[in-house]
Coordinates of C-alpha atoms in Angstrom, one line a residue:
Chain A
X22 CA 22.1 3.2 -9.4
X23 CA 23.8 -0.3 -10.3
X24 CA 21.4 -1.1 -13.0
X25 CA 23.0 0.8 -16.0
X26 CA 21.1 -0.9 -18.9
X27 CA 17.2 -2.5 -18.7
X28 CA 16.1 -5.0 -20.5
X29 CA 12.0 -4.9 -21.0
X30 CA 10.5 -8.3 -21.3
X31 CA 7.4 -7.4 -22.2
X32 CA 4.9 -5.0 -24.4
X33 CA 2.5 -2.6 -25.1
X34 CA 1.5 -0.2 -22.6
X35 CA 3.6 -1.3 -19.6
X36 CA 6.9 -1.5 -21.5
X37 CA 6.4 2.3 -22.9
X38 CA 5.3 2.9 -19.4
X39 CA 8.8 1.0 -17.8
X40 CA 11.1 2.8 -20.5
X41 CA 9.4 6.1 -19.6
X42 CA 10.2 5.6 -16.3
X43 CA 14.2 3.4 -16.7
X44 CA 14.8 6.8 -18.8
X45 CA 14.2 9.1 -15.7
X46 CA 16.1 7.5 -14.2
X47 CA 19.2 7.4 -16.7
X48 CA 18.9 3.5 -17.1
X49 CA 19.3 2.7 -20.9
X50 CA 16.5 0.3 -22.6
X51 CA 16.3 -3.0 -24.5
X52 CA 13.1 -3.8 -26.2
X53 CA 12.5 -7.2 -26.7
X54 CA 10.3 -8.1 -29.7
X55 CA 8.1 -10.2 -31.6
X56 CA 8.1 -10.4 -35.7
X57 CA 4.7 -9.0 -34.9
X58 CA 5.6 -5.7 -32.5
X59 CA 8.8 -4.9 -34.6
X60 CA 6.9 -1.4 -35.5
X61 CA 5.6 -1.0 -32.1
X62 CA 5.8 2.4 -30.1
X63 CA 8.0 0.4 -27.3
X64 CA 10.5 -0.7 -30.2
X65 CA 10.7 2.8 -31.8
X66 CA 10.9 4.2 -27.9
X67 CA 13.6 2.0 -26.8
X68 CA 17.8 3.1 -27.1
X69 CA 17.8 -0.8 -28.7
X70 CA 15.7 -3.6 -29.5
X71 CA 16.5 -6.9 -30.1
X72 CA 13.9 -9.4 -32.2
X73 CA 13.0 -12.5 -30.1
X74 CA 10.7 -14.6 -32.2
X75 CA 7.8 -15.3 -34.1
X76 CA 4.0 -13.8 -33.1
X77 CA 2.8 -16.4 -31.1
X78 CA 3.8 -15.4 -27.6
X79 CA 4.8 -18.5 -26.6
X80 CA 7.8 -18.4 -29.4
X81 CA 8.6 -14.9 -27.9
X82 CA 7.7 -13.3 -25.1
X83 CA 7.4 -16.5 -22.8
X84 CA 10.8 -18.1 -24.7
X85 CA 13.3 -17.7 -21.1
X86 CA 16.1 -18.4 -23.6
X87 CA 15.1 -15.8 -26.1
X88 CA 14.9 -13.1 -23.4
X89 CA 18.1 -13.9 -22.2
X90 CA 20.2 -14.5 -25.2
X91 CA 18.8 -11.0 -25.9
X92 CA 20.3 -10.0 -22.3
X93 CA 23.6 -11.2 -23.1
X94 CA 24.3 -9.8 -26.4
X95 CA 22.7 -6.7 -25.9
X96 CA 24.4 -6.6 -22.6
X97 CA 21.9 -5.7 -20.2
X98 CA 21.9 -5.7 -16.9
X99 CA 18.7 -6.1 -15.6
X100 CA 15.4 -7.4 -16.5
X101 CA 11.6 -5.9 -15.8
X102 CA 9.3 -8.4 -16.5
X103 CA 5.8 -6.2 -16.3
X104 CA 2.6 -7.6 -15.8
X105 CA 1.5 -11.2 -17.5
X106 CA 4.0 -13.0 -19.3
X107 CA 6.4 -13.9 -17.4
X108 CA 6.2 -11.9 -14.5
X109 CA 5.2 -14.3 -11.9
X110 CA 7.3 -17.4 -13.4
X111 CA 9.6 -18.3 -10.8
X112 CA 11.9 -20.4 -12.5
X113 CA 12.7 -17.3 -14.6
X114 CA 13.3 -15.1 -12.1
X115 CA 15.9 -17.7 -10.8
X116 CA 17.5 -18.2 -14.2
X117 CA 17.4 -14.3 -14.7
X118 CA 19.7 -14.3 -11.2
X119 CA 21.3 -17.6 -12.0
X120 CA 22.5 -15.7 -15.2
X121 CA 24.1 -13.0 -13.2
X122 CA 21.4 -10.4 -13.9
X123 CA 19.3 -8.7 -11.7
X124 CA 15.2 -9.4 -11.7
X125 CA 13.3 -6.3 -11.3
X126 CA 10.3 -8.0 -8.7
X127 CA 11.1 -10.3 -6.2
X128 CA 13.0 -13.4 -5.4
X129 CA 11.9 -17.0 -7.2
X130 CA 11.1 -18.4 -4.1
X131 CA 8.8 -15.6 -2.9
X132 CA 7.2 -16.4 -6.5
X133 CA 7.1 -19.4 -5.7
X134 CA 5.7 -19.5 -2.0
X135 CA 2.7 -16.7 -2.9
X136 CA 1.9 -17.9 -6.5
X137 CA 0.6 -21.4 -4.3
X138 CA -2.9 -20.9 -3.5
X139 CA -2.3 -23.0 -0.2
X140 CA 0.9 -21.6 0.8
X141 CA 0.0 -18.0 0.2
X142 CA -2.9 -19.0 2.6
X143 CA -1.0 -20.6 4.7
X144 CA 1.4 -17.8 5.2
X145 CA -1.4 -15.2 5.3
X146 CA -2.8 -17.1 8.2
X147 CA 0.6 -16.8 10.0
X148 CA 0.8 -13.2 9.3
X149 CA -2.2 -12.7 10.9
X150 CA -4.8 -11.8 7.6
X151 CA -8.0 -12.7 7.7
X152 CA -8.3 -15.2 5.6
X153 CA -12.0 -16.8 4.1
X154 CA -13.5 -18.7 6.8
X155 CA -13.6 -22.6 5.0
X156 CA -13.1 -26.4 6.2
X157 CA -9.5 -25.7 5.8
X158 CA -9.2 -28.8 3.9
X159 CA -11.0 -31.6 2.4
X160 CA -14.3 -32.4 4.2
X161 CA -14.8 -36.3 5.2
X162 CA -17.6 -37.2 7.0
X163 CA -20.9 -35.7 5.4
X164 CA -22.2 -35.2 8.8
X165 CA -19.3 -33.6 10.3
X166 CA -19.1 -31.5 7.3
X167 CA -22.7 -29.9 8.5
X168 CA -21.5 -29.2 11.6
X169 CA -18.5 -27.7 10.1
X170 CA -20.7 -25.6 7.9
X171 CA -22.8 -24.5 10.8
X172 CA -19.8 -22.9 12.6
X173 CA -18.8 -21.0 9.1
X174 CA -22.1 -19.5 8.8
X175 CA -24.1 -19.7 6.0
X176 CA -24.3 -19.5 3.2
X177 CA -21.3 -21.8 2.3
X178 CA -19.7 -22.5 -0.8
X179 CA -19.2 -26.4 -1.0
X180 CA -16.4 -26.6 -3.6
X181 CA -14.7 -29.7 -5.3
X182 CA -11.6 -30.1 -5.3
X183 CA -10.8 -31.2 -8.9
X184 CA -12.7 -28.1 -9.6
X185 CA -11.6 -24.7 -10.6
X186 CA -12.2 -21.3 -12.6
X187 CA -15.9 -21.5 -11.5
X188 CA -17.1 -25.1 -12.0
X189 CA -18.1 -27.9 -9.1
X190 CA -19.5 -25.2 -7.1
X191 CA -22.5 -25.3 -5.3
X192 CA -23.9 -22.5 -2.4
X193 CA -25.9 -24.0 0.4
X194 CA -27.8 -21.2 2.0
X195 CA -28.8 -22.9 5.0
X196 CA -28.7 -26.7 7.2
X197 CA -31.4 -28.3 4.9
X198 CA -29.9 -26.9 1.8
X199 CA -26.5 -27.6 2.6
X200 CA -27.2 -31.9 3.7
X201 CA -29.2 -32.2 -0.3
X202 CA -26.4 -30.3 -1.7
X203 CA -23.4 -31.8 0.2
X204 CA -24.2 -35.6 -1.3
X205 CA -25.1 -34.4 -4.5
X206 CA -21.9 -32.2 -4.9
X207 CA -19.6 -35.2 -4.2
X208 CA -21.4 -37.9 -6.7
X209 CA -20.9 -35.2 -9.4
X210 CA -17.5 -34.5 -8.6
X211 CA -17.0 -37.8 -9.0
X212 CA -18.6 -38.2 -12.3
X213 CA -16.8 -35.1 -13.6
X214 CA -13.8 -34.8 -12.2
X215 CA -13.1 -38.6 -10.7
X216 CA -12.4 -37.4 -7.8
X217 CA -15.1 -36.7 -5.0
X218 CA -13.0 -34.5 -2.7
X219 CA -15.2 -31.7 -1.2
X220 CA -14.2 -28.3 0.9
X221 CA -16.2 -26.0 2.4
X222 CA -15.9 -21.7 1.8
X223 CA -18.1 -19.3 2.9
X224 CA -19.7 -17.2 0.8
X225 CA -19.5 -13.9 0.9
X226 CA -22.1 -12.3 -1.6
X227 CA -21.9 -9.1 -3.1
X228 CA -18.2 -8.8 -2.2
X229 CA -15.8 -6.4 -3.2
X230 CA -12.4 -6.5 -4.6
X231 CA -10.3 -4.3 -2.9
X232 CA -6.6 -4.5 -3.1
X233 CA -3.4 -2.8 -1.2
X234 CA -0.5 -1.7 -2.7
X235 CA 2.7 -2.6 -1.1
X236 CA 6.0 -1.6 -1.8
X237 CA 9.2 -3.1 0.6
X238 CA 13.4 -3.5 0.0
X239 CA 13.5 -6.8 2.6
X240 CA 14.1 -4.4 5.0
X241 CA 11.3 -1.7 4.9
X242 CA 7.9 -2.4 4.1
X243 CA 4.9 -0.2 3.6
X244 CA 1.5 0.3 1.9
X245 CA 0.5 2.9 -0.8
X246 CA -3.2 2.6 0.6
X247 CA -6.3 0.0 -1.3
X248 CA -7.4 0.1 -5.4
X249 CA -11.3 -0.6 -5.4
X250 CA -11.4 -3.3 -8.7
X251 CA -14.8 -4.7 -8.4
X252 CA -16.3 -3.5 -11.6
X253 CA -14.9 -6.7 -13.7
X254 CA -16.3 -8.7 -16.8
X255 CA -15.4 -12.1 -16.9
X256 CA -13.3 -11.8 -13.9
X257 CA -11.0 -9.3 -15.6
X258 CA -10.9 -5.6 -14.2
X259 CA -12.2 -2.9 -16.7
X260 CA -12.6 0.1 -13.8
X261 CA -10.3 0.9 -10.9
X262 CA -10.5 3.5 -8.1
X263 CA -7.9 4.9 -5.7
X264 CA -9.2 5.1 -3.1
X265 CA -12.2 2.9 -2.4
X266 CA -15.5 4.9 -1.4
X267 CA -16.4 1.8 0.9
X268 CA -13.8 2.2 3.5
X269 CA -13.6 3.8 6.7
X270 CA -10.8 5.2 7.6
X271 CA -10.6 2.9 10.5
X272 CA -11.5 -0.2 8.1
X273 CA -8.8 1.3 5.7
X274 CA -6.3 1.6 8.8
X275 CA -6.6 -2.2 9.3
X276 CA -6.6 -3.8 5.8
X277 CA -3.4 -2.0 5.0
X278 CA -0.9 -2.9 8.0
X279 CA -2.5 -6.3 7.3
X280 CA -1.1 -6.0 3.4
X281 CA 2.2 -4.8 5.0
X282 CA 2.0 -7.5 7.9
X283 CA 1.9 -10.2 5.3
X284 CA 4.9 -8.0 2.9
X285 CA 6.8 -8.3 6.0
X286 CA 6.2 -11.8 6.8
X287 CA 8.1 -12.5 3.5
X288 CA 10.7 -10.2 3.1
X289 CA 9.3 -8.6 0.6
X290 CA 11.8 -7.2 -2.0
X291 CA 9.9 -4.9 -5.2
X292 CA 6.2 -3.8 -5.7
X293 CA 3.4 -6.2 -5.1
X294 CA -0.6 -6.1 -4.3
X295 CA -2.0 -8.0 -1.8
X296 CA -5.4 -8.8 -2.8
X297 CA -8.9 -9.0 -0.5
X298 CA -12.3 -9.9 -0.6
X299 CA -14.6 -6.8 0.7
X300 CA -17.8 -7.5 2.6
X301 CA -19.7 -4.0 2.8
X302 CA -22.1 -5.7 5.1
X303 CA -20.3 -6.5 7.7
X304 CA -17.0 -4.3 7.2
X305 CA -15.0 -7.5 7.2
X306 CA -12.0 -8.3 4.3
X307 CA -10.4 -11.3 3.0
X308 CA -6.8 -12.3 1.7
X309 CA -7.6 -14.1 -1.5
X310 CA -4.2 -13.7 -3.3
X311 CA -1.1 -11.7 -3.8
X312 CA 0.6 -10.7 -6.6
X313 CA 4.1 -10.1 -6.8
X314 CA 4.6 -7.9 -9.7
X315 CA 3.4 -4.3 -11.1
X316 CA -0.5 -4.3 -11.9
X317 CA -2.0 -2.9 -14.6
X318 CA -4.0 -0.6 -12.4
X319 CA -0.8 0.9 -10.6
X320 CA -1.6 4.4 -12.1
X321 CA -4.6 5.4 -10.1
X322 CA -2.1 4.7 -7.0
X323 CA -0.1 6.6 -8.4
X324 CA -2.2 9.7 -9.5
X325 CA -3.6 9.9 -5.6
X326 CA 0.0 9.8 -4.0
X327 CA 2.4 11.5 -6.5
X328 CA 4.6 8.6 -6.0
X329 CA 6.1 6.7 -9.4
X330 CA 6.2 2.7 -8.6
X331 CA 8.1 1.5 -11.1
X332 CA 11.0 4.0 -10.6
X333 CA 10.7 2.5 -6.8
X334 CA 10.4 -0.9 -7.8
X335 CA 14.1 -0.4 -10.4
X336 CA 15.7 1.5 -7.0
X337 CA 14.6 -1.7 -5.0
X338 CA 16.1 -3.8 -7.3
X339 CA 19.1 -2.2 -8.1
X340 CA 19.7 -2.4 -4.5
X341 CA 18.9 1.0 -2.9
X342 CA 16.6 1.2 0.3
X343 CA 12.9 2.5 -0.3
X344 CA 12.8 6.0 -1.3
X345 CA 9.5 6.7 0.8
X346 CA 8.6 6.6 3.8
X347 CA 5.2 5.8 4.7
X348 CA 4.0 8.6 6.6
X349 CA 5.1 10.6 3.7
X350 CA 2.2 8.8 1.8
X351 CA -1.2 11.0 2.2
X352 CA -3.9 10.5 -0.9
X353 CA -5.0 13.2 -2.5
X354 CA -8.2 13.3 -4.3
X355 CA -9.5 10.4 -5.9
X356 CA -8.4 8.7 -9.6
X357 CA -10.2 6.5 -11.2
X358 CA -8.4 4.4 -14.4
X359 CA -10.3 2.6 -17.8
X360 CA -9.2 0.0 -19.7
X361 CA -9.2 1.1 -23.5
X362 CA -9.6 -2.0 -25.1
X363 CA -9.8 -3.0 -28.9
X364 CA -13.0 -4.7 -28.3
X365 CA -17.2 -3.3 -29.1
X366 CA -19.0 -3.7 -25.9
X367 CA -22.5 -3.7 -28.1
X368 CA -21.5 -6.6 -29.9
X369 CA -20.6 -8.8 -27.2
X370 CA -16.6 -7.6 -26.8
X371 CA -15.6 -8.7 -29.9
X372 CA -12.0 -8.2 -30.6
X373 CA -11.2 -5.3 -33.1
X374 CA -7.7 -5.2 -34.0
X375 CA -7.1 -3.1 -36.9
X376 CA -5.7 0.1 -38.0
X377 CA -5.6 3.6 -35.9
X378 CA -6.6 5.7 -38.5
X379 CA -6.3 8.7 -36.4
X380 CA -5.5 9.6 -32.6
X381 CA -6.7 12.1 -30.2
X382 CA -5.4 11.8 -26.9
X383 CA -7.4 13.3 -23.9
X384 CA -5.3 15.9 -22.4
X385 CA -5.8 19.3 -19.6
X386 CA -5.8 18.7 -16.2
X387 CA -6.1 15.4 -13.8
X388 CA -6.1 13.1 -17.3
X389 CA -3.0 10.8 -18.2
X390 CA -3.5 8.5 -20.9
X391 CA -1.0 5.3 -20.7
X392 CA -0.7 3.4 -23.8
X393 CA 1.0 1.9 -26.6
X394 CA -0.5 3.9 -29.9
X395 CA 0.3 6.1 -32.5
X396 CA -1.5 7.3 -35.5
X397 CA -1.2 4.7 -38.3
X398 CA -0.8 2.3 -36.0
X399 CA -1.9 -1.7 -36.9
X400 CA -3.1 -3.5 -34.0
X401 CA -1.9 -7.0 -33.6
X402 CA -4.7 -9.7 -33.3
X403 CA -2.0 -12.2 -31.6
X404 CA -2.0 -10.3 -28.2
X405 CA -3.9 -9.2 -25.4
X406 CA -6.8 -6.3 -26.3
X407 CA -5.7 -3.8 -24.1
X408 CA -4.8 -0.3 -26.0
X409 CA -4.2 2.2 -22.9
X410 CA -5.5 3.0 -19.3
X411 CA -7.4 6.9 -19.1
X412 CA -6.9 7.5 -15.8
X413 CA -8.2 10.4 -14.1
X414 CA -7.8 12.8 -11.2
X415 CA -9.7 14.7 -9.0
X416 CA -10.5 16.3 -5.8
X417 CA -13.6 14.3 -5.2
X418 CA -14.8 11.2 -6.5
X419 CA -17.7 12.8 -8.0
X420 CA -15.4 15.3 -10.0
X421 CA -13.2 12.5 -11.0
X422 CA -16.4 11.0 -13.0
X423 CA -17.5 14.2 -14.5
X424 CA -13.7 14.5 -15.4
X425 CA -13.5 10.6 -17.0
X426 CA -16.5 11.8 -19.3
X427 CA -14.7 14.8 -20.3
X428 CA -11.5 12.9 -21.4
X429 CA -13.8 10.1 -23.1
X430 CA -15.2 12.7 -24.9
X431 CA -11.7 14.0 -26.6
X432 CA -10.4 9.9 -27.3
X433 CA -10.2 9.1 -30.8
X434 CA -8.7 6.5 -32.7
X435 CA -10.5 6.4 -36.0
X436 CA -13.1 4.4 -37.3
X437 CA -11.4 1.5 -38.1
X438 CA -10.8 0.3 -34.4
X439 CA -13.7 -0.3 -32.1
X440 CA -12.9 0.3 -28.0
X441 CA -14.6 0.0 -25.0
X442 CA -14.9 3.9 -24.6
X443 CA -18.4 3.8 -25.1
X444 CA -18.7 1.4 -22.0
X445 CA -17.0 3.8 -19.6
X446 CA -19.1 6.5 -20.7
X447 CA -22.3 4.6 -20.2
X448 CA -21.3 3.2 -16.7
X449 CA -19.8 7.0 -15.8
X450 CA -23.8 7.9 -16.0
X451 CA -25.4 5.2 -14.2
X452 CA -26.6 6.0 -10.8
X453 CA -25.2 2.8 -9.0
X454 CA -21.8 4.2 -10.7
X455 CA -22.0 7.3 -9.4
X456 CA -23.1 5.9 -6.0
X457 CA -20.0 3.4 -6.1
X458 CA -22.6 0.8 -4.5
X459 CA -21.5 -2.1 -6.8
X460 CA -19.5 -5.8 -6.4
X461 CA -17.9 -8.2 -8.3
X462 CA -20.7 -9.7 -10.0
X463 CA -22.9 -6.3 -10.1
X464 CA -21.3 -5.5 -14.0
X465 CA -22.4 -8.7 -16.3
X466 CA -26.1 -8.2 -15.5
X467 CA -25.7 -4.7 -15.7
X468 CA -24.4 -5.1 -19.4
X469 CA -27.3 -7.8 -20.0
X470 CA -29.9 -5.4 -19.0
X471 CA -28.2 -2.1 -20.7
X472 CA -26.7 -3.5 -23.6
X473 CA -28.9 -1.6 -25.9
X474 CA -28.0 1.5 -24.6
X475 CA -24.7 1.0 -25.9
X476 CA -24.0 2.2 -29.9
X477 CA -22.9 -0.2 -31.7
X478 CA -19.7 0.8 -33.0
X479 CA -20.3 -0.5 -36.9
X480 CA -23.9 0.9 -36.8
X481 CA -26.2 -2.2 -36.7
X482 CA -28.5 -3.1 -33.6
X483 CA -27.2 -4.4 -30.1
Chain B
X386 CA -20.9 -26.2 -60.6
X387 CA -20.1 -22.8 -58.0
X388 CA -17.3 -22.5 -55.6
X389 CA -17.4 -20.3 -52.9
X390 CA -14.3 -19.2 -50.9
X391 CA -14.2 -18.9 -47.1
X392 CA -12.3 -16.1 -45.7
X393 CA -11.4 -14.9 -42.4
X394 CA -13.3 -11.8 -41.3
X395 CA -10.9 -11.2 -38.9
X396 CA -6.7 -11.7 -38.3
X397 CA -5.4 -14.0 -36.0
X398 CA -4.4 -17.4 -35.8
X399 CA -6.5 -20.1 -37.4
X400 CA -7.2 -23.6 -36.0
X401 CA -9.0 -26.3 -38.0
X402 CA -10.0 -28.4 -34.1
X403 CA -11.5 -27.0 -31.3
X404 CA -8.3 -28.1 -29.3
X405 CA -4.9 -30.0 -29.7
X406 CA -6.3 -33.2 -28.8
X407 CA -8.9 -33.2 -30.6
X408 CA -9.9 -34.4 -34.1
X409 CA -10.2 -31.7 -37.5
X410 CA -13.9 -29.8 -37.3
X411 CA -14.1 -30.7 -41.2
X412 CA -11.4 -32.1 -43.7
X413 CA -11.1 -31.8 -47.3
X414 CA -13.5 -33.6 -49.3
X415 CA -16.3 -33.9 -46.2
X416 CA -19.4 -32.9 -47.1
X417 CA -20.5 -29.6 -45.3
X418 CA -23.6 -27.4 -44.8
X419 CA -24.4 -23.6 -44.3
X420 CA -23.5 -22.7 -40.7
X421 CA -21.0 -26.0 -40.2
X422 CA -18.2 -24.6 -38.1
X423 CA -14.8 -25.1 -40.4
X424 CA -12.0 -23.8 -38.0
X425 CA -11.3 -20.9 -35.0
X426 CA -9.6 -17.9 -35.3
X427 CA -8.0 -16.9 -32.1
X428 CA -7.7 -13.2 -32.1
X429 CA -6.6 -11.4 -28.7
X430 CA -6.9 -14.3 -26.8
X431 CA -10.4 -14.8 -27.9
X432 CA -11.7 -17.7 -30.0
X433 CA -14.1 -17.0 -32.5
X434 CA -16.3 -19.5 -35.4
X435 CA -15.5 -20.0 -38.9
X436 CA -18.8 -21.3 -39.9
X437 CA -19.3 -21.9 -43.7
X438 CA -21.4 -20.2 -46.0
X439 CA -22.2 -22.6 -48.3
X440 CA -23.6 -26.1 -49.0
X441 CA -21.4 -28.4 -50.9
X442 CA -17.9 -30.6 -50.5
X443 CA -15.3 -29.0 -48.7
X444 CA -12.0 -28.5 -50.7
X445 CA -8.2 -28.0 -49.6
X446 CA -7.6 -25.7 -47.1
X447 CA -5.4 -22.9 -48.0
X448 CA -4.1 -22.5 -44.7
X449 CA -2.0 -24.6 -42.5
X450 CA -3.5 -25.4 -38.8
X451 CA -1.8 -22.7 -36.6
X452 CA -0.8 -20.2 -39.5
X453 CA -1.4 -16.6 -38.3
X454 CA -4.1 -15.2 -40.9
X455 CA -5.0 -11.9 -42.1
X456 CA -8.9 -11.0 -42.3
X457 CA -10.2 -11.5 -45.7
X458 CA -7.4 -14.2 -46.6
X459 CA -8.9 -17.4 -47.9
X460 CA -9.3 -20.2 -46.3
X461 CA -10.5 -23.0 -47.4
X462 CA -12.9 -23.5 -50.9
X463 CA -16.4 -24.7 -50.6
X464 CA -17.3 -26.9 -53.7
X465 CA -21.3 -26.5 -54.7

């Protein structure tokens, strides 16, 4: 192993989980910090830590210079980013190079060339992923644009361009809908955006988010099989799945050489997730995006393959050729993986950072709990909400749920913090749940419609 | 003549506009009314209302724009 010392440009729960892991592998640690996280169970884990900055994580964990000053003095060798932050900045993974250290992820310009929406699309297309059927461009001619929309199939998303995150969308479900939408859609793009640019999409409803995991040293490139991440709020993940109930094997077979098709295509150097669209009607997937860093979900991978991928990805970087090989790679059982967050589900997920007053941690078989707390602990308000992941494993799917209410059952953190606990063990109960016949847009009106069944967590009514 | 002080129910950081390039919600000496929003507080990168409590002239804030906040520090005084 080259890398000797590992500095962690991050916090919380990843960085305890990438010292846990740099430590099994007989890498020292450096634990950059905040003013705010000097107390934090990274800090206290970590052989050093060095104080970057003030709270806001602008001032700190985003300051390049900060993180590596921090390299220099404390002479480290080689930086993990984690997840957020600056993991998918390209500019610092070329300074982090440029400074003579070594980036744990990828290179800048495969950063670069996959965090663009059109060239990731662009070179998914020549990799030969299905990509979502659109206009592949701006639409001109209204006309033409029917015709165009025609030979998608409806319905279509018409989208503006200006757009984004959501807004100057409109879904034409068939010819007539789509010619009184189309002109409408470009006179308020226009208005609100001042620019009238149109493209078309289709739309595929009730899809699933299904990503693959794939792992490759530039040479070597392989998949550690899909994560089903459709149950999301706001279009963040709360429940993950290894593997996903939808799939056939045959499906399965398919949307991961196309995940390692597309690893290939760039020389793909580290861990990264190539993320899909799911349509359980028709059995078809979609390349929407990929990410080239650790996910937060990587655990339930882990759980159903015995593999640990951030020891791989620190091999990778330190310049040793993948440790697996792929037909070593067999999932066993199923894992399933909740995001503890400081937030009351009953009251409209409002933040609760405050003090663990106590801490029971779900233990016995199939349950590992990744997090970032310790009794006493005071939870910053400046900083994402998420406390830990409680993943658990099973033979079936079905066990694995019976298992997650188990393990929600022994969680404790006091009664000064509210979490979203009392979420998991609603939705481990409801019958679409248990099913796993659910999409990307099947948890908001769920929480609408059952919000009353969750306890508020200070005692007054939903 | 009451006062009534306006704390924070929860930490974070505190914001008297709704975004950098826009104007103060309320400044000293403006008149305000129950339920007038006064300021944000983001708190895991969530933004939630300060509304005031009271009816009366706002007073000095005792916070700077952008100062991290502790829940149940004061604010800013409502004159009534």
């Amino acid at each position: 192993m080259t890398i000797k010392k590992l500095l962690i440009a991050n916090r919380g729960e990843i960085a305890v989980r990438i010292i846990r892991a740099a430590r099994e592998l007989g890498i020292r640690t450096v634990q950059v910090h905040s003013t705010a996280d000097a107390g934090s169970l990274a800090v206290q884990m970590a052989d050093e830590a060095v104080e970057i900055g003030p709270p806001s994580a602008a001032k700190s964990y985003l300051n390049i210079d900060a993180v590596l000053q921090a390299a220099r003095e404390s002479g480290a060798d080689a930086i993990h980013p984690g997840y957020g932050f600056l993991a998918e900045n390209a500019d610092f993974a070329d300074a982090v190079a440029a400074a003579g250290l070594i980036f744990v992820g990828p290179d800048g310009d495969t950063i670069r060339r996959m965090g663009d929406k059109t060239a990731a699309i662009a070179t998914a297309q020549a990799a030969g992923v299905p990509t979502i059927p659109g206009s592949g461009g701006l639409i001109g001619d209204l006309g033409e644009a029917a015709e165009i929309a025609a030979g998608i199939g409806f319905p279509v998303m018409i989208k503006a361009t200006a757009g984004g995150g959501g807004r100057g969308i409109r879904i034409a479900h068939d010819a007539a809908e789509f010619a009184a939408l189309a002109p409408q859609a470009e006179r308020e793009a226009k208005a609100a955006f001042g620019d009238g640019g149109l493209y078309l999409e289709k739309m595929i409803a009730k899809a699933r988010h299904i990503e693959v995991q794939i792992l490759g040293d530039g040479e070597t490139f392989l998949h550690c099989y899909e994560r089903e991440c459709s149950l999301q709020r706001q279009r963040q993940k709360v429940w993950e799945e290894a593997p996903s109930a939808a799939l056939s094997p045959h499906v399965r077979a398919d949307l991961c050489a196309s995940a390692v098709a597309l690893a290939a295509a760039v020389g793909y150097r580290g861990a990264g997730t190539v993320e899909y669209l799911y349509d359980d009607e028709t059995g078809a997937f979609f390349f929407i995006e990929m990410n080239t860093r650790i996910q937060v979900e990587h655990p339930v991978t882990e759980a159903v393959l015995g593999i640990d991928l951030l020891a791989e990805m620190i091999k990778v970087a330190g310049g040793e050729p993948l440790s697996l090989r792929q037909e070593d790679l067999v999932i066993r059982g199923h894992a399933i993986e909740v995001r503890i967050n400081a937030e009351d589900p009953a009251n409209g997920f409002m933040p609760s950072p405050g003090t663990v007053s106590e801490l029971h941690i779900p233990g016995g078989p199939g349950v590992r709990f990744d997090h970032m707390l310790f009794a006493g602990y005071q939870i910053p308000p400046f900083y994402d909400s998420l406390l830990g992941k409680l993943v658990v494993t099973a033979e079936t799917r079905e066990k694995a749920i019976i298992r997650l209410r188990r393990a929600l059952g022994e969680l404790s953190l006091g009664d000064q913090v509210k979490t979203t606990a009392p979420l998991f063990d609603a939705l481990a109960r409801d019958d679409d749940v248990l099913a796993g016949a659910f999409h990307t847009k099947w948890l908001e009106p769920w929480l609408e419609a059952n919000c009353h069944t969750l306890t508020r967590q200070d005692g007054e009514a939903c | 003549m009451s006062t009534c002080e306006i704390r924070a129910k929860i930490p974070g950081v505190f914001y008297r506009k709704p975004a950098p390039d826009q104007p103060n919600y309320k400044n000293p000496g403006d008149p305000v009314v129950e339920g007038d929003v006064l300021g944000l507080i983001e708190v895991m990168k969530s933004f939630q209302e300060v509304t005031c409590e009271a009816t009366g002239t706002l007073g000095e804030f005792q916070v700077e724009d952008a100062e991290a906040i502790m829940a149940g520090q004061v604010l800013v005084v409502v004159e009534g």
